[in-house]
XYZ file of C-alpha atoms in Angstrom:
773
model
C 17.653 124.059 -24.637
C 15.216 123.908 -21.669
C 15.482 120.123 -21.423
C 19.155 120.361 -21.243
C 18.992 123.043 -18.379
C 16.694 120.705 -16.454
C 19.280 117.940 -16.850
C 22.210 120.002 -15.770
C 20.566 121.744 -12.834
C 21.240 118.853 -10.449
C 24.852 118.250 -11.295
C 27.669 119.998 -9.442
C 31.349 119.257 -9.569
C 33.391 117.981 -6.820
C 30.607 116.503 -4.744
C 30.781 113.161 -2.970
C 27.036 112.785 -3.062
C 24.373 113.962 -5.557
C 20.953 115.155 -4.547
C 17.822 113.714 -6.148
C 17.557 114.605 -9.744
C 14.155 116.110 -9.454
C 12.350 117.253 -6.298
C 8.742 116.666 -7.337
C 6.911 113.775 -5.794
C 6.557 110.453 -7.757
C 3.580 110.145 -10.198
C 2.213 107.126 -11.768
C 4.181 106.118 -15.001
C 2.449 104.889 -17.979
C 4.708 103.057 -20.461
C 4.898 104.587 -23.919
C 4.698 102.854 -27.189
C 8.055 101.479 -27.936
C 9.757 101.932 -31.146
C 9.823 98.528 -32.720
C 13.338 99.167 -34.111
C 14.772 99.556 -30.590
C 16.123 96.560 -28.780
C 13.616 95.345 -26.143
C 14.427 93.711 -22.841
C 12.088 90.627 -22.501
C 9.678 91.582 -19.637
C 8.774 89.517 -16.820
C 5.193 88.393 -16.363
C 5.460 89.547 -12.715
C 5.023 93.143 -11.682
C 8.349 94.846 -11.638
C 9.202 95.739 -8.097
C 11.089 98.876 -9.065
C 7.838 100.525 -10.483
C 7.331 102.288 -7.160
C 10.614 104.131 -7.497
C 9.779 105.536 -10.997
C 8.724 109.167 -11.280
C 8.162 111.842 -13.881
C 9.573 115.329 -14.329
C 8.125 116.897 -17.371
C 8.498 114.548 -20.148
C 11.324 112.573 -18.460
C 10.918 109.086 -16.872
C 13.194 108.686 -13.933
C 14.227 105.640 -11.784
C 16.003 106.352 -8.521
C 17.578 103.450 -6.424
C 20.070 105.379 -4.324
C 21.497 103.738 -1.058
C 19.935 100.326 -1.639
C 23.030 98.148 -0.974
C 22.956 96.604 -4.391
C 26.105 94.672 -5.402
C 25.017 94.608 -8.931
C 22.330 96.475 -11.064
C 19.162 94.369 -10.827
C 17.928 93.012 -14.041
C 14.442 94.544 -13.419
C 15.975 97.982 -14.119
C 16.319 97.166 -17.741
C 12.650 96.288 -18.163
C 11.930 100.028 -18.648
C 13.066 100.853 -22.219
C 11.672 104.348 -22.135
C 13.714 105.286 -19.041
C 15.454 108.700 -19.450
C 17.235 109.018 -16.072
C 18.783 106.319 -13.875
C 20.242 106.948 -10.483
C 22.121 104.189 -8.501
C 24.052 106.315 -6.157
C 25.904 104.931 -3.115
C 25.446 101.226 -3.669
C 28.193 98.733 -3.793
C 27.923 97.920 -7.555
C 31.287 96.683 -8.958
C 30.389 95.924 -12.618
C 28.116 97.243 -15.414
C 26.172 94.631 -17.313
C 25.757 94.335 -21.103
C 21.988 94.980 -20.516
C 22.490 98.661 -20.926
C 21.805 98.143 -24.557
C 18.127 97.978 -23.643
C 18.041 101.473 -22.394
C 18.368 103.368 -25.677
C 16.443 106.391 -24.432
C 18.687 106.932 -21.451
C 19.725 110.656 -21.140
C 21.251 110.677 -17.526
C 23.150 107.863 -15.872
C 24.412 108.573 -12.297
C 26.395 105.796 -10.652
C 28.438 107.834 -8.000
C 29.743 106.198 -4.843
C 30.018 102.602 -6.009
C 32.884 100.151 -6.644
C 33.038 100.156 -10.321
C 36.419 99.419 -11.924
C 35.641 99.106 -15.618
C 33.067 101.003 -17.738
C 31.042 98.489 -19.877
C 31.552 99.402 -23.605
C 27.739 99.161 -24.087
C 27.369 102.382 -22.182
C 29.293 104.026 -24.974
C 26.601 103.040 -27.443
C 23.693 104.904 -25.642
C 22.788 107.352 -28.500
C 20.936 109.925 -26.325
C 23.109 109.910 -23.090
C 23.749 113.504 -22.198
C 25.021 113.223 -18.465
C 27.287 110.364 -17.273
C 28.392 110.646 -13.620
C 30.774 107.975 -12.372
C 32.366 109.828 -9.569
C 33.732 108.133 -6.510
C 34.415 104.806 -8.039
C 37.668 102.767 -8.700
C 38.087 103.429 -12.401
C 41.630 103.554 -13.449
C 41.292 103.675 -17.297
C 38.793 104.954 -19.903
C 38.273 103.096 -23.099
C 38.838 105.275 -26.347
C 35.386 104.084 -27.265
C 33.871 106.635 -24.854
C 33.862 108.926 -27.935
C 30.962 107.168 -29.100
C 28.867 109.219 -26.667
C 28.318 112.055 -29.190
C 25.276 113.532 -27.344
C 27.171 113.720 -23.964
C 27.315 117.210 -22.374
C 28.577 116.358 -18.909
C 31.103 113.726 -18.007
C 31.982 113.519 -14.277
C 34.696 111.112 -13.269
C 35.742 112.868 -10.005
C 37.184 110.662 -7.271
C 38.598 107.758 -9.289
C 42.089 106.451 -10.067
C 42.556 107.802 -13.526
C 46.257 108.221 -14.577
C 45.535 109.458 -18.151
C 42.743 110.210 -20.598
C 42.136 108.661 -23.908
C 43.091 110.760 -26.981
C 39.587 110.322 -28.369
C 38.348 112.582 -25.525
C 38.653 115.319 -28.017
C 36.111 113.854 -30.260
C 33.255 114.275 -27.729
C 32.148 117.520 -29.497
C 29.110 118.423 -27.338
C 30.991 118.142 -24.005
C 30.460 121.225 -21.699
C 31.413 119.939 -18.309
C 34.326 117.551 -17.654
C 34.840 116.673 -13.971
C 38.159 115.067 -13.201
C 38.895 116.145 -9.558
C 40.525 113.730 -7.116
C 42.385 111.383 -9.550
C 46.066 110.842 -10.315
C 46.470 112.458 -13.723
C 49.940 113.653 -14.636
C 49.195 114.946 -18.107
C 46.334 115.699 -20.616
C 46.164 114.731 -24.237
C 46.524 117.354 -26.852
C 43.199 116.555 -28.365
C 41.490 118.171 -25.344
C 41.881 121.433 -27.416
C 39.132 120.096 -29.763
C 36.421 120.440 -27.117
C 35.278 123.544 -28.519
C 32.119 123.789 -26.295
C 33.655 122.929 -22.970
C 32.859 125.465 -20.245
C 33.846 123.704 -17.038
C 37.001 121.738 -16.676
C 37.780 120.292 -13.209
C 41.286 119.065 -12.532
C 41.698 119.760 -8.938
C 43.687 117.454 -6.664
C 45.626 115.469 -9.325
C 49.330 115.147 -9.890
C 49.792 117.777 -12.497
C 53.039 119.611 -12.627
C 52.347 121.381 -15.875
C 49.100 122.321 -17.755
C 49.127 121.269 -21.408
C 49.015 124.341 -23.535
C 46.260 122.757 -25.577
C 43.843 123.405 -22.704
C 44.482 127.245 -23.452
C 43.015 126.706 -26.873
C 39.440 126.030 -25.596
C 37.972 129.403 -26.132
C 34.646 128.543 -24.571
C 36.113 127.556 -21.104
C 34.617 129.568 -18.353
C 35.799 127.756 -15.276
C 39.237 126.043 -14.901
C 40.042 124.213 -11.558
C 43.654 123.351 -10.876
C 43.697 123.348 -7.212
C 45.693 120.730 -5.303
C 48.317 119.929 -7.942
C 52.142 120.316 -8.183
C 52.249 123.392 -10.365
C 54.652 126.192 -10.048
C 53.771 128.044 -13.333
C 51.351 128.159 -16.163
C 51.918 128.082 -19.944
C 52.161 131.543 -21.546
C 49.180 130.604 -23.867
C 46.845 130.928 -20.912
C 46.636 134.727 -21.806
C 44.563 133.735 -24.730
C 41.809 132.442 -22.424
C 40.225 135.902 -22.523
C 36.594 134.709 -21.466
C 37.753 132.684 -18.448
C 35.729 133.691 -15.401
C 37.007 131.350 -12.651
C 40.543 130.206 -12.112
C 41.241 128.140 -9.161
C 44.852 127.396 -8.299
C 44.837 126.680 -4.560
C 47.346 124.468 -2.907
C 49.947 124.357 -5.608
C 53.718 125.514 -5.500
C 53.418 129.036 -7.095
C 55.936 131.513 -5.725
C 54.455 134.148 -7.952
C 51.342 134.873 -9.808
C 52.043 134.152 -13.573
C 51.972 137.503 -15.294
C 49.764 136.163 -18.027
C 46.876 135.790 -15.695
C 46.713 139.571 -15.236
C 45.514 139.791 -18.865
C 42.483 137.629 -18.318
C 40.085 140.729 -17.997
C 36.887 138.762 -17.582
C 38.110 136.915 -14.580
C 35.549 137.102 -11.726
C 37.177 134.572 -9.406
C 40.863 133.973 -8.770
C 41.989 131.611 -5.991
C 45.618 131.320 -5.039
C 45.398 130.076 -1.456
C 47.873 127.658 0.014
C 50.810 128.547 -2.257
C 54.160 130.299 -1.508
C 53.395 133.812 -2.779
C 55.543 136.428 -1.066
C 54.231 139.380 -3.042
C 51.390 140.480 -5.540
C 52.461 142.116 -8.619
C 51.148 145.640 -9.414
C 49.700 144.096 -12.687
C 46.793 142.934 -10.623
C 45.140 146.333 -11.306
C 44.155 144.976 -14.817
C 41.741 142.498 -13.346
C 38.930 145.027 -12.927
C 36.047 142.491 -12.971
C 37.463 140.475 -9.992
C 34.783 139.788 -7.270
C 36.338 136.823 -5.486
C 40.121 136.828 -4.556
C 41.673 134.163 -2.448
C 45.244 134.770 -1.310
C 45.006 133.126 2.076
C 47.676 130.772 3.371
C 50.575 132.397 1.655
C 53.625 134.331 2.837
C 52.506 137.861 1.940
C 53.894 140.681 4.100
C 52.208 143.631 2.418
C 49.697 144.312 -0.373
C 50.323 146.524 -3.370
C 48.341 149.728 -3.742
C 46.948 148.498 -7.056
C 45.061 145.691 -5.331
C 43.097 148.258 -3.464
C 41.861 149.630 -6.826
C 39.825 146.562 -7.555
C 36.582 148.091 -6.487
C 34.374 145.181 -7.644
C 35.907 142.717 -5.095
C 33.070 141.277 -2.825
C 35.100 138.598 -1.127
C 38.766 139.028 -0.213
C 40.556 136.172 1.723
C 43.884 137.227 3.200
C 44.066 135.052 6.294
C 47.200 133.125 7.302
C 49.738 135.368 5.855
C 52.340 137.684 7.448
C 50.674 140.993 6.976
C 51.724 143.563 9.485
C 49.414 146.413 8.431
C 46.562 147.284 6.117
C 46.564 150.335 3.835
C 44.113 153.223 4.228
C 43.231 152.607 0.524
C 41.171 149.602 1.604
C 38.305 152.204 1.590
C 38.169 151.849 -2.193
C 36.901 148.383 -1.829
C 33.342 149.692 -1.132
C 31.617 146.652 -2.771
C 33.435 144.166 -0.406
C 31.097 141.938 1.497
C 33.496 139.667 3.256
C 36.963 140.242 4.567
C 39.206 137.662 6.255
C 42.374 139.004 7.883
C 42.773 136.181 10.429
C 46.103 134.764 11.448
C 48.408 137.660 10.438
C 50.538 140.038 12.412
C 48.252 143.076 12.497
C 48.328 145.490 15.422
C 45.683 147.734 14.327
C 43.090 148.284 11.601
C 42.932 151.422 9.504
C 40.004 153.842 10.260
C 39.104 153.769 6.630
C 37.772 150.340 6.852
C 34.591 151.943 8.000
C 34.083 153.119 4.510
C 33.694 149.547 3.203
C 30.018 150.183 3.729
C 28.708 146.825 2.273
C 30.915 144.712 4.581
C 28.846 141.829 6.200
C 31.576 139.481 7.513
C 34.781 140.645 9.060
C 37.397 138.242 10.523
C 40.528 139.374 12.378
C 40.984 136.250 14.310
C 44.507 135.502 15.685
C 46.237 138.748 15.429
C 47.702 141.241 18.016
C 44.833 143.689 18.030
C 44.116 145.515 21.346
C 41.335 147.843 19.879
C 39.084 148.408 16.758
C 38.558 151.745 15.080
C 35.561 153.676 16.668
C 34.280 154.332 13.101
C 33.698 150.538 12.661
C 30.356 151.079 14.295
C 29.182 152.736 11.116
C 29.110 149.383 9.193
C 25.406 148.940 9.274
C 25.457 145.698 7.231
C 28.026 143.913 9.321
C 26.251 140.785 10.715
C 29.409 138.697 11.691
C 32.363 139.969 13.476
C 35.086 137.419 14.577
C 37.858 138.963 16.918
C 38.965 135.889 18.750
C 42.606 135.125 19.708
C 43.709 138.723 19.981
C 44.709 140.997 23.034
C 41.505 142.760 23.762
C 40.995 143.585 27.409
C 37.349 144.733 26.812
C 34.824 144.272 24.063
C 35.319 147.296 21.870
C 32.858 150.174 22.381
C 32.106 150.389 18.655
C 30.670 146.851 18.709
C 27.600 148.144 20.443
C 26.812 150.371 17.443
C 26.686 147.451 15.015
C 22.974 147.253 14.950
C 22.436 144.173 12.690
C 25.138 142.125 14.357
C 24.104 138.540 14.808
C 27.391 136.604 15.403
C 30.127 137.961 17.692
C 33.209 135.568 18.451
C 35.650 137.076 20.998
C 37.005 133.970 22.630
C 40.629 133.640 23.773
C 41.464 137.305 24.553
C 42.147 138.953 27.818
C 38.728 140.468 28.235
C 37.743 141.431 31.801
C 34.590 143.574 31.027
C 31.791 144.066 28.542
C 30.705 147.768 28.067
C 27.114 148.916 28.602
C 26.920 149.836 24.793
C 26.742 146.068 24.302
C 23.132 146.185 25.289
C 22.345 147.794 22.051
C 22.915 144.702 19.964
C 19.166 143.905 19.498
C 19.736 141.184 16.869
C 22.753 139.247 18.302
C 22.130 135.609 18.455
C 25.560 134.057 18.909
C 28.037 135.355 21.514
C 31.285 133.604 22.368
C 33.133 135.042 25.367
C 34.985 131.847 26.362
C 38.698 131.649 27.511
C 38.800 135.216 28.883
C 39.177 136.809 32.324
C 35.533 137.527 33.231
C 35.152 137.187 36.957
C 31.645 138.820 37.234
C 28.845 138.082 34.844
C 28.347 141.240 32.680
C 24.831 142.507 33.231
C 24.949 144.103 29.721
C 24.755 140.660 28.224
C 21.467 139.915 30.069
C 19.942 142.917 28.151
C 20.485 141.291 24.836
C 17.272 139.318 24.832
C 17.789 138.122 21.163
C 20.646 135.871 22.340
C 20.302 132.133 21.401
C 23.712 130.807 22.057
C 26.013 132.150 24.799
C 29.402 130.657 25.635
C 31.141 132.001 28.745
C 33.234 128.916 29.360
C 36.776 128.935 30.697
C 36.500 132.163 32.697
C 36.500 132.848 36.410
C 32.759 133.073 37.239
C 31.645 132.460 40.884
C 28.023 133.177 40.330
C 25.376 134.026 37.689
C 23.001 137.050 38.172
C 19.283 136.805 38.383
C 18.997 139.028 35.308
C 20.134 136.078 33.252
C 16.368 134.882 33.515
C 15.678 137.670 30.816
C 17.319 135.735 28.165
C 14.122 134.034 27.220
C 15.275 133.152 23.676
C 18.473 131.366 24.929
C 18.847 127.820 23.625
C 22.459 126.875 24.365
C 24.448 128.130 27.485
C 28.073 127.000 28.167
C 29.355 127.581 31.615
C 32.100 125.032 31.444
C 35.363 125.463 33.408
C 34.333 128.275 35.849
C 34.128 128.443 39.653
C 30.579 127.691 40.224
C 29.521 125.803 43.358
C 25.848 125.391 42.618
C 23.499 125.304 39.585
C 22.040 128.848 39.321
C 18.373 128.635 39.982
C 17.683 131.503 37.595
C 18.412 128.813 34.782
C 15.260 126.962 35.540
C 13.096 129.791 34.107
C 14.820 129.642 30.666
C 12.004 127.946 28.866
C 13.806 127.505 25.524
C 17.161 126.198 26.968
C 17.908 122.835 25.386
C 21.755 122.775 25.837
C 23.513 123.299 29.187
C 27.127 122.720 29.842
C 28.257 122.934 33.588
C 31.230 120.626 33.343
C 34.617 121.508 35.139
C 33.122 123.454 37.958
C 32.856 122.660 41.564
C 29.222 121.465 41.890
C 28.271 118.904 44.423
C 24.587 118.604 44.186
C 21.693 119.128 41.826
C 18.470 120.652 43.243
C 15.184 118.834 42.556
C 14.088 121.983 40.565
C 16.090 120.878 37.675
C 13.119 118.746 36.653
C 11.487 122.138 35.625
C 13.721 122.482 32.780
C 11.271 121.012 30.230
C 13.244 121.956 27.195
C 16.532 120.771 28.221
C 17.842 118.226 25.928
C 21.532 118.004 26.647
C 23.159 118.327 29.975
C 26.944 118.021 30.904
C 27.887 117.698 34.553
C 31.295 116.136 33.924
C 34.325 116.769 36.123
C 32.628 118.219 39.237
C 32.620 117.195 42.892
C 29.581 114.992 43.233
C 30.100 112.153 45.727
C 27.202 110.289 44.306
C 25.400 110.074 41.020
C 22.859 113.114 40.846
C 19.639 111.129 40.587
C 17.719 114.407 40.495
C 18.618 114.540 36.711
C 16.500 111.378 36.103
C 13.455 113.548 36.454
C 14.341 115.997 33.605
C 11.463 115.030 31.113
C 13.061 115.555 27.804
C 16.820 115.066 28.483
C 18.285 113.168 25.460
C 22.010 113.411 26.282
C 23.547 113.340 29.832
C 27.335 113.369 30.383
C 28.966 112.502 33.593
C 32.556 111.857 32.746
C 34.648 112.413 35.777
C 38.188 112.172 34.279
C 39.060 115.270 36.360
C 36.289 115.158 38.875
C 35.336 113.105 42.005
C 34.629 109.590 40.860
C 31.523 107.651 41.874
C 31.396 103.906 42.535
C 27.790 103.069 41.511
C 24.767 104.152 39.611
C 21.400 104.387 41.474
C 18.403 102.228 40.635
C 16.690 105.533 39.527
C 18.864 105.464 36.398
C 16.115 103.365 34.827
C 13.995 106.590 34.892
C 16.331 108.474 32.485
C 14.886 108.899 29.016
C 18.215 109.816 27.441
C 19.415 108.368 24.160
C 23.137 109.034 25.080
C 24.753 108.389 28.524
C 28.225 108.959 29.322
C 29.637 107.699 32.779
C 33.252 107.178 31.773
C 36.187 107.637 34.122
C 34.474 106.626 37.332
C 34.929 103.634 39.561
C 31.825 101.756 38.659
C 32.111 98.001 39.309
C 28.839 97.024 37.616
C 25.687 98.525 36.112
C 22.290 98.373 37.882
C 19.734 95.888 36.683
C 17.374 98.705 36.099
C 19.548 100.124 33.414
C 17.403 97.800 31.092
C 14.431 100.275 31.590
C 16.353 102.952 29.712
C 14.215 102.098 26.730
C 15.495 105.002 24.635
C 19.259 104.557 25.118
C 21.256 104.065 22.005
C 24.677 105.227 23.049
C 26.357 104.266 26.300
C 30.051 105.252 27.195
C 31.383 103.628 30.341
C 35.078 103.470 29.557
C 37.723 103.553 32.213
C 35.881 102.088 35.106
C 36.198 98.896 37.152
C 33.193 96.992 35.758
C 33.823 93.322 35.959
C 30.232 92.056 35.129
C 27.208 93.159 33.246
C 23.820 92.234 34.483
C 21.765 89.772 32.429
C 19.042 92.409 32.069
C 21.467 94.489 30.109
C 20.737 92.380 27.005
C 17.258 93.672 27.002
C 18.395 97.097 25.854
C 17.158 96.427 22.260
C 17.824 99.990 20.926
C 21.484 100.018 21.963
C 23.662 100.935 19.019
C 26.994 102.049 20.647
C 28.716 100.546 23.734
C 32.057 101.600 24.757
C 33.513 99.655 27.689
C 37.153 100.106 27.146
C 39.621 99.940 30.106
C 37.405 97.818 32.460
C 37.694 94.403 34.089
C 35.299 92.413 32.237
C 36.164 88.661 31.904
C 32.869 87.695 30.178
C 29.787 88.977 28.494
C 26.152 87.845 29.188
C 25.109 84.770 27.409
C 22.398 86.611 25.491
C 24.716 89.405 24.381
C 23.920 88.792 20.743
C 20.392 89.979 21.296
C 21.683 93.494 20.968
C 20.935 93.286 17.277
C 21.108 96.935 16.542
C 24.696 97.314 17.804
C 26.940 99.011 15.432
C 29.918 100.119 17.515
C 31.242 97.828 20.237
C 34.466 98.572 21.931
C 35.928 96.336 24.434
C 39.682 97.118 24.391
C 41.709 96.514 27.635
C 39.524 94.205 29.258
C 40.377 90.627 30.400
C 37.763 88.836 28.393
C 37.930 85.026 28.015
C 34.344 84.371 26.995
C 34.393 85.262 24.214
C 38.149 85.822 23.967
C 39.481 89.349 23.249
C 40.756 88.488 19.844
C 37.171 87.746 18.912
C 35.880 90.939 20.249
C 38.629 93.250 18.874
C 36.531 94.028 15.771
C 34.396 96.200 17.959
C 31.130 95.706 16.057
C 28.658 93.065 16.876
C 27.690 91.852 13.319
C 31.269 91.409 12.223
C 31.969 89.678 15.564
C 29.389 87.070 14.612
C 30.869 86.679 11.185
C 34.339 86.439 12.724
C 33.126 83.526 14.857
C 31.886 81.722 11.795
C 35.139 82.222 9.993
C 37.268 81.494 13.156
C 36.081 77.753 13.020
C 37.101 77.375 9.422
C 40.453 79.185 10.208
C 41.122 76.824 13.055
C 40.461 73.859 10.758
C 43.006 75.095 8.241
C 45.470 75.799 10.906
C 45.025 72.381 12.417
C 45.499 70.839 9.050
C 48.773 72.867 8.439
C 49.972 71.739 12.067
C 49.392 68.095 11.115
C 51.414 68.429 7.961
C 54.234 70.309 9.796
C 54.847 67.709 12.333
C 54.400 64.616 10.090
C 58.289 64.140 9.962
C 58.769 64.967 13.664
C 57.336 61.857 15.411
C 58.548 58.307 15.655
C 56.135 55.377 15.523
C 56.161 54.954 19.385
C 55.763 58.763 19.889
C 52.657 58.667 17.594
C 51.160 55.892 19.559
C 51.931 57.712 22.828
C 50.311 60.883 21.414
C 47.112 59.221 20.205
C 46.714 57.409 23.608
C 47.107 60.670 25.486
C 44.644 62.282 23.126
C 42.330 59.464 24.241
C 41.863 57.958 20.776
C 40.434 54.368 21.338
C 42.967 51.579 21.101
C 41.142 49.708 18.248
C 41.153 52.942 16.159
C 44.931 53.304 16.702
C 45.588 49.642 15.579
C 43.438 50.136 12.435
C 45.387 53.207 11.414
C 48.600 51.326 12.079
C 47.474 48.482 9.835
C 46.256 50.766 6.976
C 49.495 52.804 6.880
C 52.016 50.010 7.781
C 55.586 50.419 7.379
C 58.182 53.142 7.882
C 57.572 54.677 4.462
C 53.994 55.438 5.351
C 54.610 56.910 8.799
C 54.214 60.577 7.719
C 50.813 59.557 6.118
C 49.883 57.667 9.358
C 50.626 60.745 11.440
C 48.428 62.982 9.311
C 45.613 60.388 9.102
C 45.826 59.711 12.999
C 45.598 63.367 13.759
C 42.621 63.820 11.386
C 40.907 60.954 12.975
C 41.370 62.496 16.268
C 39.856 65.731 15.066
C 36.823 64.068 13.508
C 36.412 61.761 16.442
C 36.316 64.457 19.161
C 34.815 67.220 17.140
C 34.909 70.570 18.866
C 37.040 69.358 21.691
C 39.788 68.657 19.235
C 41.274 72.059 19.356
C 44.686 73.753 18.650
C 45.257 74.456 22.266
C 44.465 70.881 23.299
C 47.007 69.538 20.836
C 49.632 72.032 22.064
C 48.747 71.174 25.801
C 48.970 67.371 25.189
C 52.407 67.512 23.306
C 53.733 69.599 26.229
C 52.568 67.276 28.778
C 54.149 64.309 27.180
C 57.418 66.248 26.783
C 57.407 66.596 23.023
C 58.960 69.870 23.468
C 60.034 70.378 19.873
C 56.679 69.565 18.589
C 54.967 71.716 21.181
C 57.208 74.776 20.466
C 56.572 74.400 16.630
C 52.811 74.400 17.252
C 52.883 77.363 19.500
C 54.963 79.324 16.950
C 52.482 78.555 14.207
C 49.482 79.682 16.386
C 51.178 82.929 17.308
C 52.063 83.561 13.684
C 48.488 82.995 12.616
C 47.211 85.322 15.228
C 49.519 88.041 14.005
C 48.214 87.630 10.477
C 44.730 88.068 11.746
C 45.610 91.322 13.413
């Protein structure tokens, strides 16, 4: 049993990626004596290169080869006959070899995130396999032979293309976990009722309209996930699932809760979010063990009194409904730790909410509240309070009494002041006061020295008080979109500040003191009134990101040579009027991301190609006509965008892929495409030319006279004229090589007034370009 738990602990349903199976460091693996009766993979005389990826957990030998880019499973993997666990997560494997017969001791096989379409039947012959995870592949069918895995306890097939399950699934008697999320199942076989040990059945995000009543016969089931289907009701047999603890029915089409659910007395979690519920039946009072209840994103206008009697509830989600009020009986939910009332029509909260003494998280976002009950201050466990998007004109006085409050979000209200009681929040770390009506920076904020993140963006601040220097724990400060005309000097003393946003103000200069901000990592000065680039920022020692996007600010026409002193990894200078970049930009040795869209750049300096660490380059909407000749030296480039330029060298249709490596690949393929298109063109015009027209064309294409005569002799007569035309044009292509292009052929046919031929060739070229797009 202990071995089983160690295998199961690393598996979780509905995950795109799996963590490492075991978290202990690798140890040297000594090969055990192999049972002579087992099939043995002939071993190579060379040392197996995968030995370094082996490690031991207890008595289990594991091999992990995740994220290696394998297109197939290397043969060396099958040279470890004692292997118990094999992990090949997030590769590009598209088939499973027969060699699995050599891994008779395999207990866990994890192949998530590959490109597998078919499961090799030899996997179904592994006698000891307990865990098979093939999630996030391209599997559309499962062979009935899968029932051969009689030791399997966990089968995970999430994120595939399954439309059905084999009837033999019911013969897998040891199965405890069956993960089928994110497929296209429309039904389940009746045989599923035979899985008498199944505890977890995950069917979320499929195409089920009905649940097969056979599922309700699985008495061992503890968790049933049916979210994201097309259900509007459940079979009445579900009332027999008396031991079910978790039932997930989010994002279906229920207009009411099926009455049978209320008889599931062991249910701990019931999730009905994203349906069309308009009311909750009083029968909900029967669910006395319920701890998690999700009713968010429905159409509820009120709640029954009986719901407030479920005093074991710890998490109650009621956001995105149409609730107009909340009953005083909410006081009965004294075990509740998290309550979400966001996006309703509440105008007030009942005073009795203060009796929910275990409440830790309270969200009333997007309602019509103007005040909070004064008694709310007695909630001594409340650490997160979200009151954003309401109609508060001041931070409620009761907030100052929430002694353990760590997160307070109050953005998008009509707040004009912060009371002095706010200074009592000795543990507050995150405070969002953005999008309000603050015109004078509240001094009470400066007394909350525990603050680490402060957002007062989108207000009417003209200045910042000296007292802000008391916030010595501040790490992130957002002053975006205010009325500041200078960078407050008090900020220079904030020794831990690593993020500062001063965008969308009225700044026109940067003091030299900015270099004293030794912890500053990210600085945003976009959309201000600078008349030249603020070169003082080049002296900030640890700056990693600098943003100077002037979409709504005063645009600058050049960058200074001092830009080379910037140590940033990311530089944003979009929406200016830059015509070029300085040669010294090559000295920005740390730069990996450069955004210079929407400028007037017509040329890049040759030194630009020395920026060996550059991975992202956005130059959309400029006036580039060419790229530097050594542009392909930017070997780390992963994201290149050159849209809306006037590129000719290389042409824009070559650069449109946007990433350097595919561009190189495209160029190689382009030559072959042009050859094929030329060949098609030759065949398309073989019946459009007379003998004399062919001779005129070949002479204009500068094919030597003796070659023309030789072709005329070899393909003599009217009957062979089409073959002569094709052979002549092929000869021209071979003779002139790279100079024999499609454009040259179109140009020459136009010059000698073969308008019909020229038009046909142009049409073929345009059509081919459309196909490439």
